[in-house]
Amino acid sequence: MTKASNIPIENNIQVCPTQEQASITTAHLIADVIKSKQELGEFAVLGLATGNTPKLVYQELVQMHKNQGLSFKNVISFNLDEYHGITPAHRLSYHRFMRTYLFDHVDILPENIHLPFGTWELNKIEAHCAAYEAKINDYNGIDIQLLGIGRNGHIAFNEPGSPFDSVTRLIDLHPFTRNDAADEFGGLDKVPTQAITMGIHTIMNAKRILLLALGKRKAEIIKKTFESEMTPQIPATFLKARPDIEYIFDTEAASLL
Ligand code: GLP
């Protein structure tokens, strides 16, 4: 195992009093990237996440689009992951999630949206994943990557055991992750067993990375991540390899630090 970083990561932690304020802070950091790229006449390449955590972030970005004229015309998006074996139309697909919470409400161009597909045929997944990586590189990498964290320390769907040099691939979901999703799927048996996910290496290549964690449920894993040395057993610990990662928490998520 690699030794834990001694860098004072506290400098990169913002603790906000409420979930709403943490989300608004995050949305503004993303909007600032979009706007500064617009001023340069360049694309803003966003790495986007799903789950409960970014919902208010997207809500705030939609508000900025509607009330302050924030345009997404220069945005290229790459999502972190998608469940394997479900169609984009499935009510719990990440394609659907992104349309519901962000894409349907802003002026992003459909051709600029990228997500892995849960419908990729097994024998073609490797090629599709390699093409996904290549596409990110074609745009010169991700300018700003938004991350949540799973309660077992996964980032995207990089489950415990994911190596530091992993790239976009098919992965088996951890029982813990499937359990966490059981309620919304209407039973554990209905939760997909696999997913396509960007790898740790893919994520770490982003020019800027924001990790957002909200609520009491995340306090334990945030504490573990910060206290542990880098280990594939807690994939989020790999973020310590990048001292510039920005952590945004609400008081509850940060309560055990
Ligand atoms: C899923 C997603 C992750 C997300 C995690 C946490 O597993 N693949 O990208 O960070 O859940 O979800 P939530 O934000 O709902 O707690």
Coordinates of C-alpha atoms in Angstrom, one line a residue, residues 56-160:
L56 CA -29.3 20.1 -5.9
V57 CA -26.1 21.0 -7.8
Y58 CA -27.9 20.4 -11.0
Q59 CA -31.0 22.2 -9.7
E60 CA -28.8 25.2 -9.1
L61 CA -27.2 25.0 -12.5
V62 CA -30.6 24.9 -14.1
Q63 CA -31.7 28.0 -12.1
M64 CA -28.6 29.8 -13.3
H65 CA -29.4 28.8 -16.9
K66 CA -33.0 30.1 -16.5
N67 CA -32.5 33.2 -14.4
Q68 CA -29.0 34.3 -15.2
G69 CA -28.5 33.2 -18.7
L70 CA -25.8 30.6 -18.0
S71 CA -25.4 28.8 -21.4
F72 CA -24.3 25.2 -21.8
K73 CA -23.7 25.6 -25.5
N74 CA -20.0 25.2 -25.0
V75 CA -20.3 22.3 -22.6
I76 CA -19.1 18.8 -23.4
S77 CA -20.2 16.3 -20.8
F78 CA -18.9 12.8 -19.9
N79 CA -20.7 10.9 -17.2
L80 CA -18.9 8.7 -14.8
D81 CA -20.9 5.5 -15.1
E82 CA -24.1 3.6 -16.1
Y83 CA -25.7 0.4 -14.9
H84 CA -25.0 -2.5 -17.3
G85 CA -28.1 -4.3 -18.6
I86 CA -30.6 -1.4 -18.6
T87 CA -31.7 0.8 -21.4
P88 CA -31.4 4.6 -21.5
A89 CA -35.2 4.8 -21.1
H90 CA -35.2 2.8 -17.9
R91 CA -36.5 4.9 -15.0
L92 CA -33.3 4.4 -13.0
S93 CA -30.8 4.6 -15.9
Y94 CA -28.2 7.4 -15.5
H95 CA -29.1 8.5 -19.0
R96 CA -32.6 9.2 -17.7
F97 CA -31.3 10.8 -14.5
M98 CA -29.2 13.2 -16.4
R99 CA -32.0 14.3 -18.6
T100 CA -34.4 14.6 -15.7
Y101 CA -32.1 16.7 -13.5
L102 CA -30.0 18.6 -16.0
F103 CA -29.9 18.0 -19.7
D104 CA -33.7 18.6 -20.5
H105 CA -33.6 22.0 -18.8
V106 CA -30.5 23.6 -20.3
D107 CA -29.2 24.4 -23.8
I108 CA -26.5 21.7 -23.9
L109 CA -26.3 20.3 -27.5
P110 CA -27.3 16.6 -27.6
E111 CA -24.3 15.6 -29.6
N112 CA -22.1 17.0 -26.8
I113 CA -23.5 14.6 -24.2
H114 CA -21.6 11.4 -23.5
L115 CA -22.5 8.5 -21.1
P116 CA -21.6 4.8 -21.2
F117 CA -24.5 2.7 -22.4
G118 CA -26.0 -0.1 -20.3
T119 CA -27.0 -1.7 -23.6
W120 CA -23.5 -2.2 -25.0
E121 CA -23.1 -5.9 -26.0
L122 CA -20.8 -7.8 -23.8
N123 CA -18.4 -8.7 -26.6
K124 CA -18.1 -5.1 -27.6
I125 CA -17.8 -3.5 -24.2
E126 CA -14.0 -3.3 -24.2
A127 CA -14.0 -1.5 -27.5
H128 CA -16.7 0.9 -26.4
C129 CA -14.9 1.6 -23.2
A130 CA -11.7 2.3 -25.1
A131 CA -13.6 4.6 -27.4
Y132 CA -15.0 6.4 -24.4
E133 CA -11.5 7.0 -23.1
A134 CA -10.3 8.1 -26.5
K135 CA -13.2 10.6 -26.8
I136 CA -12.3 12.2 -23.5
N137 CA -8.7 12.5 -24.7
D138 CA -9.9 14.0 -28.0
Y139 CA -11.4 16.9 -26.0
N140 CA -8.0 17.2 -24.3
G141 CA -9.3 15.8 -21.0
I142 CA -11.9 16.7 -18.4
D143 CA -11.7 20.3 -17.1
I144 CA -13.7 19.7 -14.0
Q145 CA -14.9 16.4 -12.6
L146 CA -17.7 16.2 -10.0
L147 CA -17.6 13.2 -7.7
G148 CA -19.9 11.7 -5.0
I149 CA -18.8 8.9 -2.8
G150 CA -20.4 5.5 -2.1
R151 CA -20.6 4.4 1.5
N152 CA -18.0 1.7 0.9
G153 CA -15.6 4.4 -0.5
H154 CA -16.3 3.8 -4.2
I155 CA -16.0 6.7 -6.6
A156 CA -18.1 6.4 -9.8
F157 CA -18.5 2.6 -9.7
N158 CA -14.9 1.8 -8.8
E159 CA -15.7 -0.7 -6.1
P160 CA -13.2 -1.9 -3.4

